[in-house]
């Protein structure tokens, strides 16, 4: 039996609206026909309470701290899977068989090179360019090299070819952006290595020296990338969907997602966290002072890496990262004063009524930077690492949308609050 919600309007009319229920019993009121039936729209700035689509990819329960990709718990995937396998799962809906995975990996390996001409682009950026600016531009620039893959109504084969290329090449673009920023020669992909090891090699190999990939670093990177791989309809993913809904190609849609991720309230927070911890350290380590600043309504300072739109209990990703961070630093024998500051800050915030009342907990970005730092990844590359991790999620969400025959261009309504109609007067009469 179809469930309905009743809505009574200010003019006394009552209308029935269908209720939609998800597979985890999440409920939504379907207001698609509300305006046609009544002339009303809904208003929800910041989409605090608006479902923009139905999706089979990621389930997130913010109250209970649950995160699952295609039904698999994030902790189990982190423990047992690889980033490439998780990418396949997100994009194609099921864990791959051995043959499917072999074929997928071979395709990723075959498409790792970028066109030699693209190296000129990197060389012409000023030395201090933020790598997120380079990455977003380069991903969009890939469209120049694949004019045959830009059709809005692609065949499944062409769609797969585009997906494979972008997944493989993003590592090269990211590593080249880094090498450019430090003035070192680019290192080409080495396809005998797996997805993550190949990336680490491109980042850290220098022609004059042998670089040996540390298996602990490789596993830590797999874990971080898996944890970032999807997070349902967040700011950057919604951007990818919105841009893609105009039938813009995948390269352009992903590039816009990278730009959205860059902001400090979203993926850019991982860089901001580390810079904040460094500031506290330089200031003598008094984190309580910074906690007070975050609580002061007259001060724009926020505790970066704290709070989340959806998680109001704990962020399950933060829990996994915190443990990984402890384990890794112990394994490598690193005693990082920033970790001690982060722990002190977390402990103090979790006891502080301001943070408790507002349900503000450490999010995924709070400890990830300390791991990246221990791996030798520079602070301005942290958000790039996030983008590499989030890529399969963006692709999966885009693919789900474009394969839906009912897809419509994203186009919100508004409530206009500006001037009503008035008449133009020539400039000389305006005084
Ligand atoms: N430090 C201090 N106060 C905070 C913080 C913080 N980090 N986060 C939220 N608050 C306060 C707000 O000032 C507000 O207080 P008020 O009710 O007295 O006005 C209240 O908590 C609610 O916060 P909102 O900003 O309304 O919550 P929203 O859901 O819009 O924002 C966000 C969520 C953007 C993540 C916010 O918590 C924030 O800015 N955090 C810091 C940046 C950050 O870590 N971003 C990464 C998020 S995870 C990710 O994108 C990967």
Short mmCIF file of C-alpha atoms and ligand atoms in Angstrom, two decimals:
data_model
loop_
_atom_site.label_atom_id
_atom_site.label_comp_id
_atom_site.label_asym_id
_atom_site.label_seq_id
_atom_site.Cartn_x
_atom_site.Cartn_y
_atom_site.Cartn_z
CA UNK A 1 0.00 0.00 0.00
CA UNK A 2 1.37 3.45 -0.94
CA UNK A 3 2.11 5.53 2.14
CA UNK A 4 1.16 9.19 2.12
CA UNK A 5 1.89 12.32 4.15
CA UNK A 6 -0.76 14.99 4.51
CA UNK A 7 0.17 18.65 4.12
CA UNK A 8 -2.20 21.40 5.20
CA UNK A 9 -1.52 24.76 3.56
CA UNK A 10 -2.17 28.24 4.98
CA UNK A 11 -5.27 28.55 2.81
CA UNK A 12 -6.78 25.48 4.46
CA UNK A 13 -6.23 23.07 1.55
CA UNK A 14 -4.91 19.62 2.50
CA UNK A 15 -3.02 17.57 -0.05
CA UNK A 16 -1.60 14.07 -0.06
CA UNK A 17 2.10 13.57 -0.81
CA UNK A 18 3.65 10.15 -1.49
CA UNK A 19 6.09 8.79 1.10
CA UNK A 20 9.17 7.01 -0.26
CA UNK A 21 11.02 4.47 1.90
CA UNK A 22 14.62 3.39 1.32
CA UNK A 23 16.05 -0.11 1.87
CA UNK A 24 17.33 0.97 5.32
CA UNK A 25 13.87 2.43 6.16
CA UNK A 26 14.85 6.05 5.62
CA UNK A 27 11.70 7.97 4.79
CA UNK A 28 11.16 10.89 2.45
CA UNK A 29 8.17 12.94 1.39
CA UNK A 30 8.09 13.16 -2.41
CA UNK A 31 7.34 16.80 -3.24
CA UNK A 32 8.05 16.55 -6.99
CA UNK A 33 4.48 17.53 -7.89
CA UNK A 34 3.93 19.99 -5.02
CA UNK A 35 4.37 23.12 -7.11
CA UNK A 36 2.18 21.88 -9.96
CA UNK A 37 -0.54 20.93 -7.45
CA UNK A 38 -0.36 23.94 -5.13
CA UNK A 39 1.99 26.66 -6.42
CA UNK A 40 4.28 26.13 -3.40
CA UNK A 41 7.95 25.14 -3.46
CA UNK A 42 9.99 23.92 -0.49
CA UNK A 43 12.84 26.05 0.89
CA UNK A 44 15.92 24.40 2.38
CA UNK A 45 19.07 26.53 2.21
CA UNK A 46 22.22 24.44 2.30
CA UNK A 47 20.10 21.34 1.57
CA UNK A 48 19.98 20.56 5.29
CA UNK A 49 17.02 18.24 4.80
CA UNK A 50 16.65 17.63 1.09
CA UNK A 51 17.19 14.32 -0.67
CA UNK A 52 18.40 15.12 -4.19
CA UNK A 53 18.20 11.57 -5.57
CA UNK A 54 17.69 7.94 -4.70
CA UNK A 55 20.96 5.99 -4.76
CA UNK A 56 22.16 2.42 -4.30
CA UNK A 57 25.81 3.29 -3.67
CA UNK A 58 26.52 4.42 -0.09
CA UNK A 59 24.51 4.13 3.10
CA UNK A 60 25.30 6.56 5.89
CA UNK A 61 23.57 6.71 9.26
CA UNK A 62 24.87 9.84 10.96
CA UNK A 63 23.15 9.18 14.29
CA UNK A 64 24.67 5.72 14.69
CA UNK A 65 27.98 6.34 12.92
CA UNK A 66 27.39 3.75 10.16
CA UNK A 67 29.01 3.96 6.72
CA UNK A 68 28.63 1.21 4.09
CA UNK A 69 29.63 1.05 0.44
CA UNK A 70 27.15 -1.08 -1.54
CA UNK A 71 26.19 -2.77 1.76
CA UNK A 72 29.75 -3.53 2.96
CA UNK A 73 30.84 -1.94 6.22
CA UNK A 74 33.67 0.55 5.84
CA UNK A 75 35.73 -1.05 8.63
CA UNK A 76 35.62 -4.46 6.93
CA UNK A 77 36.62 -3.00 3.57
CA UNK A 78 39.52 -1.14 5.20
CA UNK A 79 40.76 -4.31 6.82
CA UNK A 80 40.36 -6.73 3.91
CA UNK A 81 40.13 -4.94 0.61
CA UNK A 82 42.24 -2.71 -1.65
CA UNK A 83 41.44 0.74 -3.01
CA UNK A 84 41.18 -0.59 -6.57
CA UNK A 85 38.77 -3.34 -5.53
CA UNK A 86 36.66 -0.81 -3.60
CA UNK A 87 36.68 1.43 -6.69
CA UNK A 88 35.28 -1.44 -8.76
CA UNK A 89 32.68 -2.16 -6.08
CA UNK A 90 31.49 1.44 -5.97
CA UNK A 91 31.42 1.93 -9.74
CA UNK A 92 30.00 -1.43 -10.85
CA UNK A 93 27.91 -2.35 -7.79
CA UNK A 94 29.48 -5.72 -6.86
CA UNK A 95 32.84 -6.98 -5.67
CA UNK A 96 34.68 -8.23 -8.77
CA UNK A 97 35.37 -11.90 -9.50
CA UNK A 98 39.06 -12.76 -9.96
CA UNK A 99 38.71 -12.49 -13.76
CA UNK A 100 36.80 -9.22 -13.61
CA UNK A 101 39.41 -7.72 -11.31
CA UNK A 102 42.27 -8.90 -13.52
CA UNK A 103 40.64 -7.26 -16.55
CA UNK A 104 39.92 -4.05 -14.62
CA UNK A 105 43.48 -3.82 -13.32
CA UNK A 106 44.88 -4.46 -16.82
CA UNK A 107 42.77 -1.61 -18.23
CA UNK A 108 43.92 0.74 -15.47
CA UNK A 109 47.54 -0.22 -16.19
CA UNK A 110 47.18 0.27 -19.96
CA UNK A 111 45.89 3.80 -19.60
CA UNK A 112 48.31 5.30 -17.11
CA UNK A 113 50.24 7.57 -19.49
CA UNK A 114 49.16 11.12 -20.25
CA UNK A 115 49.84 12.81 -23.59
CA UNK A 116 53.39 14.19 -23.64
CA UNK A 117 52.06 17.64 -24.60
CA UNK A 118 50.36 17.90 -21.22
CA UNK A 119 53.76 18.22 -19.57
CA UNK A 120 53.93 21.73 -21.08
CA UNK A 121 50.89 22.74 -19.08
CA UNK A 122 52.55 21.72 -15.81
CA UNK A 123 55.74 23.54 -16.71
CA UNK A 124 53.93 26.81 -17.29
CA UNK A 125 52.27 27.10 -13.88
CA UNK A 126 54.01 29.42 -11.40
CA UNK A 127 56.03 27.42 -8.88
CA UNK A 128 53.75 28.21 -5.93
CA UNK A 129 50.49 27.15 -7.62
CA UNK A 130 48.27 25.12 -5.31
CA UNK A 131 48.20 21.52 -6.63
CA UNK A 132 44.37 21.48 -6.41
CA UNK A 133 44.29 24.26 -9.05
CA UNK A 134 46.57 22.20 -11.27
CA UNK A 135 44.67 18.96 -10.70
CA UNK A 136 41.22 20.39 -11.47
CA UNK A 137 42.51 22.09 -14.64
CA UNK A 138 44.40 19.03 -15.81
CA UNK A 139 41.46 16.69 -15.29
CA UNK A 140 39.29 19.03 -17.37
CA UNK A 141 42.10 19.31 -19.94
CA UNK A 142 42.00 15.53 -20.47
CA UNK A 143 38.81 16.18 -22.42
CA UNK A 144 40.95 17.90 -25.09
CA UNK A 145 42.75 14.61 -25.75
CA UNK A 146 39.69 12.39 -25.98
CA UNK A 147 37.26 14.22 -28.25
CA UNK A 148 35.67 10.86 -29.09
CA UNK A 149 34.73 10.30 -25.43
CA UNK A 150 32.77 13.50 -24.86
CA UNK A 151 29.42 12.45 -26.26
CA UNK A 152 26.68 12.99 -23.71
CA UNK A 153 24.94 9.74 -24.67
CA UNK A 154 27.93 7.43 -24.53
CA UNK A 155 27.83 3.71 -25.24
CA UNK A 156 28.62 1.58 -22.14
CA UNK A 157 32.01 0.76 -23.74
CA UNK A 158 32.91 4.44 -24.20
CA UNK A 159 31.71 5.21 -20.69
CA UNK A 160 34.02 2.50 -19.34
CA UNK A 161 36.91 3.81 -21.44
CA UNK A 162 36.43 7.30 -19.97
CA UNK A 163 36.14 5.93 -16.43
CA UNK A 164 39.28 3.83 -16.78
CA UNK A 165 41.31 6.68 -18.20
CA UNK A 166 40.39 9.17 -15.52
CA UNK A 167 40.94 6.65 -12.68
CA UNK A 168 44.36 5.74 -13.99
CA UNK A 169 45.60 9.16 -15.05
CA UNK A 170 44.55 11.06 -11.92
CA UNK A 171 47.60 9.60 -10.12
CA UNK A 172 49.97 10.85 -12.81
CA UNK A 173 48.38 14.30 -12.82
CA UNK A 174 48.59 14.53 -9.02
CA UNK A 175 52.19 13.30 -8.84
CA UNK A 176 53.30 15.59 -11.69
CA UNK A 177 51.64 18.56 -9.93
CA UNK A 178 53.71 17.72 -6.84
CA UNK A 179 56.96 17.25 -8.75
CA UNK A 180 56.35 20.57 -10.51
CA UNK A 181 55.84 22.31 -7.15
CA UNK A 182 59.22 21.10 -5.87
CA UNK A 183 61.04 21.56 -9.17
CA UNK A 184 61.92 17.89 -9.68
CA UNK A 185 61.78 15.83 -12.87
CA UNK A 186 58.52 13.99 -13.51
CA UNK A 187 58.57 10.27 -12.78
CA UNK A 188 56.58 8.19 -15.26
CA UNK A 189 54.18 5.47 -14.12
CA UNK A 190 55.70 2.03 -13.61
CA UNK A 191 52.96 -0.40 -14.49
CA UNK A 192 54.51 -3.42 -12.78
CA UNK A 193 53.43 -1.75 -9.53
CA UNK A 194 49.92 -1.80 -8.11
CA UNK A 195 47.67 1.26 -8.16
CA UNK A 196 48.81 2.82 -4.89
CA UNK A 197 52.47 1.76 -5.09
CA UNK A 198 52.68 3.23 -8.58
CA UNK A 199 51.43 6.56 -7.26
CA UNK A 200 53.88 6.56 -4.34
CA UNK A 201 56.69 5.80 -6.76
CA UNK A 202 55.74 8.72 -9.01
CA UNK A 203 55.66 11.00 -5.96
CA UNK A 204 58.88 9.98 -4.27
CA UNK A 205 61.29 8.41 -6.76
CA UNK A 206 64.16 10.66 -7.76
CA UNK A 207 66.27 9.73 -10.80
CA UNK A 208 69.55 9.82 -8.86
CA UNK A 209 68.44 7.44 -6.09
CA UNK A 210 66.62 4.15 -5.63
CA UNK A 211 63.28 4.51 -3.97
CA UNK A 212 61.88 1.55 -2.11
CA UNK A 213 58.19 1.53 -1.40
CA UNK A 214 57.51 0.98 2.28
CA UNK A 215 54.72 -1.62 2.56
CA UNK A 216 53.48 0.10 5.73
CA UNK A 217 53.11 3.40 3.86
CA UNK A 218 51.43 1.62 0.99
CA UNK A 219 48.87 -0.02 3.28
CA UNK A 220 48.26 3.28 5.10
CA UNK A 221 47.58 4.97 1.78
CA UNK A 222 45.17 2.18 0.74
CA UNK A 223 43.31 2.68 4.02
CA UNK A 224 43.05 6.45 3.66
CA UNK A 225 41.88 6.21 0.05
CA UNK A 226 39.25 3.56 0.91
CA UNK A 227 37.96 5.71 3.77
CA UNK A 228 37.52 8.68 1.42
CA UNK A 229 36.14 6.73 -1.55
CA UNK A 230 32.51 7.81 -1.23
CA UNK A 231 30.27 9.69 1.15
CA UNK A 232 26.91 9.93 -0.60
CA UNK A 233 25.53 13.38 -1.48
CA UNK A 234 28.22 15.66 0.03
CA UNK A 235 29.16 19.04 -1.46
CA UNK A 236 31.62 17.81 -4.13
CA UNK A 237 29.55 14.76 -5.11
CA UNK A 238 26.43 16.90 -5.45
CA UNK A 239 28.51 19.24 -7.62
CA UNK A 240 29.59 16.36 -9.86
CA UNK A 241 25.96 15.26 -10.18
CA UNK A 242 24.70 18.79 -10.84
CA UNK A 243 27.31 19.52 -13.52
CA UNK A 244 26.87 16.03 -15.03
CA UNK A 245 23.09 16.50 -15.11
CA UNK A 246 23.58 19.07 -17.88
CA UNK A 247 25.22 16.20 -19.81
CA UNK A 248 28.66 17.81 -19.44
CA UNK A 249 31.31 15.10 -19.97
CA UNK A 250 32.88 13.12 -17.12
CA UNK A 251 36.21 14.98 -17.22
CA UNK A 252 34.42 18.33 -16.80
CA UNK A 253 32.08 16.98 -14.12
CA UNK A 254 34.94 15.52 -12.05
CA UNK A 255 36.97 18.70 -12.46
CA UNK A 256 34.10 20.69 -10.91
CA UNK A 257 33.94 18.18 -8.04
CA UNK A 258 37.66 18.73 -7.39
CA UNK A 259 37.04 22.50 -7.16
CA UNK A 260 34.17 21.96 -4.69
CA UNK A 261 36.33 19.66 -2.60
CA UNK A 262 39.07 22.27 -2.34
CA UNK A 263 37.05 24.51 0.03
CA UNK A 264 38.14 24.54 3.71
CA UNK A 265 34.68 23.55 4.92
CA UNK A 266 34.94 20.35 2.85
CA UNK A 267 38.07 18.47 1.71
CA UNK A 268 40.32 21.49 2.17
CA UNK A 269 39.86 21.01 5.92
CA UNK A 270 42.63 18.36 6.04
CA UNK A 271 45.23 20.97 5.07
CA UNK A 272 43.67 23.49 7.47
CA UNK A 273 43.80 21.00 10.37
CA UNK A 274 47.50 20.48 10.01
CA UNK A 275 48.17 24.19 9.67
CA UNK A 276 46.06 24.78 12.79
CA UNK A 277 48.01 22.13 14.74
CA UNK A 278 51.27 23.71 13.57
CA UNK A 279 50.03 27.14 14.71
CA UNK A 280 49.16 25.74 18.13
CA UNK A 281 52.58 24.10 18.34
CA UNK A 282 54.38 27.32 17.36
CA UNK A 283 52.27 29.21 19.89
CA UNK A 284 53.62 26.99 22.69
CA UNK A 285 51.09 24.14 22.52
CA UNK A 286 48.26 25.76 24.53
CA UNK A 287 45.33 24.12 22.70
CA UNK A 288 42.83 25.38 25.31
CA UNK A 289 43.41 28.90 24.00
CA UNK A 290 42.40 27.75 20.51
CA UNK A 291 39.39 25.91 21.91
CA UNK A 292 38.23 29.18 23.49
CA UNK A 293 38.76 30.99 20.20
CA UNK A 294 36.55 28.41 18.43
CA UNK A 295 33.79 28.99 21.00
CA UNK A 296 33.94 32.76 20.76
CA UNK A 297 31.10 33.93 18.51
CA UNK A 298 32.96 37.17 17.76
CA UNK A 299 35.92 35.21 16.41
CA UNK A 300 35.59 33.56 12.97
CA UNK A 301 38.09 30.84 14.00
CA UNK A 302 36.72 27.29 13.86
CA UNK A 303 38.23 24.10 15.15
CA UNK A 304 39.15 22.57 11.81
CA UNK A 305 38.48 18.84 11.52
CA UNK A 306 35.58 19.12 13.96
CA UNK A 307 31.88 18.90 13.16
CA UNK A 308 29.97 17.34 10.32
CA UNK A 309 26.69 18.02 8.60
CA UNK A 310 25.58 14.40 8.88
CA UNK A 311 27.51 12.73 11.70
CA UNK A 312 26.04 13.81 15.02
CA UNK A 313 27.49 11.04 17.16
CA UNK A 314 30.86 10.09 15.73
CA UNK A 315 32.45 9.81 12.31
CA UNK A 316 33.32 6.11 11.85
CA UNK A 317 36.10 7.10 9.46
CA UNK A 318 37.75 9.26 12.14
CA UNK A 319 37.72 6.33 14.57
CA UNK A 320 39.56 4.10 12.06
CA UNK A 321 42.04 6.84 11.12
CA UNK A 322 42.86 7.68 14.72
CA UNK A 323 43.81 4.07 15.43
CA UNK A 324 45.78 3.79 12.17
CA UNK A 325 47.61 6.99 13.06
CA UNK A 326 48.63 5.63 16.47
CA UNK A 327 49.73 2.28 15.00
CA UNK A 328 51.70 3.83 12.16
CA UNK A 329 53.58 6.37 14.16
CA UNK A 330 54.49 3.64 16.68
CA UNK A 331 55.66 1.32 13.84
CA UNK A 332 57.80 4.04 12.31
CA UNK A 333 59.03 5.20 15.71
CA UNK A 334 57.84 8.75 15.06
CA UNK A 335 57.09 10.99 17.98
CA UNK A 336 55.08 13.78 16.43
CA UNK A 337 54.22 16.65 18.81
CA UNK A 338 51.27 17.51 16.55
CA UNK A 339 49.68 14.14 17.38
CA UNK A 340 49.87 14.94 21.08
CA UNK A 341 48.29 18.35 20.46
CA UNK A 342 45.54 16.75 18.34
CA UNK A 343 44.77 14.21 21.06
CA UNK A 344 44.72 16.86 23.78
CA UNK A 345 42.46 19.06 21.69
CA UNK A 346 40.08 16.19 20.98
CA UNK A 347 39.91 15.16 24.64
CA UNK A 348 39.26 18.72 25.81
CA UNK A 349 36.63 19.37 23.10
CA UNK A 350 34.77 16.16 23.84
CA UNK A 351 34.35 17.29 27.48
CA UNK A 352 33.45 20.86 26.64
CA UNK A 353 29.70 21.70 26.82
CA UNK A 354 29.96 23.92 23.68
CA UNK A 355 31.08 20.96 21.56
CA UNK A 356 28.94 18.38 23.40
CA UNK A 357 25.71 20.40 22.99
CA UNK A 358 26.35 20.98 19.30
CA UNK A 359 27.38 17.35 18.75
CA UNK A 360 30.74 18.34 17.31
CA UNK A 361 33.14 15.40 16.97
CA UNK A 362 36.42 14.91 15.08
CA UNK A 363 35.73 14.21 11.41
CA UNK A 364 37.70 12.25 8.80
CA UNK A 365 40.12 15.13 8.31
CA UNK A 366 41.23 15.48 11.91
CA UNK A 367 43.90 12.76 11.97
CA UNK A 368 44.50 12.03 8.26
CA UNK A 369 46.98 14.91 7.90
CA UNK A 370 49.23 13.51 10.62
CA UNK A 371 49.50 10.23 8.69
CA UNK A 372 50.19 12.02 5.40
CA UNK A 373 52.83 14.13 7.12
CA UNK A 374 54.52 11.02 8.51
CA UNK A 375 54.55 9.61 4.96
CA UNK A 376 56.36 12.71 3.69
CA UNK A 377 53.40 14.13 1.78
CA UNK A 378 53.46 17.93 1.92
CA UNK A 379 50.55 19.78 3.48
CA UNK A 380 49.32 21.39 0.26
CA UNK A 381 48.95 17.91 -1.29
CA UNK A 382 46.53 16.65 1.41
CA UNK A 383 43.39 17.72 -0.43
CA UNK A 384 44.77 16.21 -3.63
CA UNK A 385 45.04 12.89 -1.77
CA UNK A 386 41.41 13.28 -0.76
CA UNK A 387 40.48 13.91 -4.41
CA UNK A 388 42.24 10.72 -5.56
CA UNK A 389 40.36 8.82 -2.85
CA UNK A 390 36.97 10.36 -3.67
CA UNK A 391 37.31 9.82 -7.43
CA UNK A 392 35.62 6.36 -7.60
CA UNK A 393 32.71 7.73 -5.55
CA UNK A 394 32.25 10.71 -7.88
CA UNK A 395 32.42 8.36 -10.88
CA UNK A 396 29.94 5.89 -9.36
CA UNK A 397 27.46 8.67 -8.53
CA UNK A 398 27.80 10.21 -12.01
CA UNK A 399 27.37 6.79 -13.67
CA UNK A 400 24.31 5.97 -11.58
CA UNK A 401 22.78 9.30 -12.58
CA UNK A 402 23.51 9.20 -16.33
CA UNK A 403 22.33 5.60 -16.60
CA UNK A 404 18.98 6.48 -15.05
CA UNK A 405 16.47 6.96 -17.88
CA UNK A 406 14.51 9.36 -15.64
CA UNK A 407 17.53 11.70 -15.18
CA UNK A 408 16.66 15.39 -15.29
CA UNK A 409 18.90 18.43 -15.31
CA UNK A 410 19.47 19.70 -11.75
CA UNK A 411 17.73 23.02 -11.36
CA UNK A 412 16.60 24.21 -7.91
CA UNK A 413 13.90 26.83 -7.39
CA UNK A 414 14.22 29.94 -5.21
CA UNK A 415 12.10 32.36 -3.23
CA UNK A 416 12.80 35.80 -4.66
CA UNK A 417 13.23 38.49 -1.96
CA UNK A 418 14.52 41.39 -4.10
CA UNK A 419 12.88 44.56 -5.41
CA UNK A 420 9.52 44.27 -7.11
CA UNK A 421 8.99 45.72 -10.58
CA UNK A 422 10.31 49.28 -11.07
CA UNK A 423 11.01 51.63 -13.98
CA UNK A 424 14.45 52.54 -15.32
CA UNK A 425 15.46 56.20 -14.93
CA UNK A 426 18.36 57.66 -16.99
CA UNK A 427 21.64 58.28 -15.07
CA UNK A 428 21.43 62.13 -15.23
CA UNK A 429 18.13 62.03 -13.32
CA UNK A 430 19.46 59.85 -10.52
CA UNK A 431 21.34 62.66 -8.72
N1 LIG B 1 34.35 24.81 15.52
C1 LIG B 1 33.56 25.59 16.29
N2 LIG B 1 32.21 25.65 16.18
C2 LIG B 1 31.64 24.88 15.24
C3 LIG B 1 32.39 24.03 14.40
C4 LIG B 1 33.79 24.02 14.56
N3 LIG B 1 34.56 23.23 13.80
N4 LIG B 1 31.57 23.38 13.56
C5 LIG B 1 30.34 23.81 13.84
N5 LIG B 1 30.37 24.71 14.87
C6 LIG B 1 29.21 25.36 15.52
C7 LIG B 1 28.62 26.44 14.61
O1 LIG B 1 29.22 27.70 14.87
C8 LIG B 1 27.17 26.38 15.03
O2 LIG B 1 27.04 27.02 16.28
P1 LIG B 1 25.68 27.82 16.64
O3 LIG B 1 24.59 26.78 16.62
O4 LIG B 1 25.94 28.40 18.00
O5 LIG B 1 25.52 28.86 15.57
C9 LIG B 1 26.91 24.89 15.26
O6 LIG B 1 28.19 24.36 15.65
C10 LIG B 1 26.38 24.14 14.04
O7 LIG B 1 27.31 24.29 12.99
P2 LIG B 1 26.93 24.57 11.49
O8 LIG B 1 28.06 25.32 10.84
O9 LIG B 1 25.57 25.18 11.39
O10 LIG B 1 26.85 23.08 10.92
P3 LIG B 1 26.91 22.65 9.42
O11 LIG B 1 26.32 21.29 9.34
O12 LIG B 1 26.35 23.71 8.53
O13 LIG B 1 28.50 22.59 9.09
C11 LIG B 1 30.73 21.83 8.94
C12 LIG B 1 29.25 21.44 9.12
C13 LIG B 1 30.88 22.72 7.69
C14 LIG B 1 31.55 20.58 8.71
C15 LIG B 1 31.21 22.60 10.20
O14 LIG B 1 31.11 21.76 11.33
C16 LIG B 1 32.64 23.13 10.06
O15 LIG B 1 32.84 24.21 9.52
N6 LIG B 1 33.67 22.34 10.53
C17 LIG B 1 35.06 22.73 10.36
C18 LIG B 1 35.52 22.44 8.94
C19 LIG B 1 35.71 20.96 8.69
O16 LIG B 1 36.33 20.24 9.47
N7 LIG B 1 35.21 20.50 7.51
C20 LIG B 1 35.35 19.12 7.09
C21 LIG B 1 34.02 18.39 7.13
S1 LIG B 1 34.23 16.70 6.70
C22 LIG B 1 34.44 16.73 5.06
O17 LIG B 1 33.93 17.53 4.31
C23 LIG B 1 35.28 15.76 4.48
#
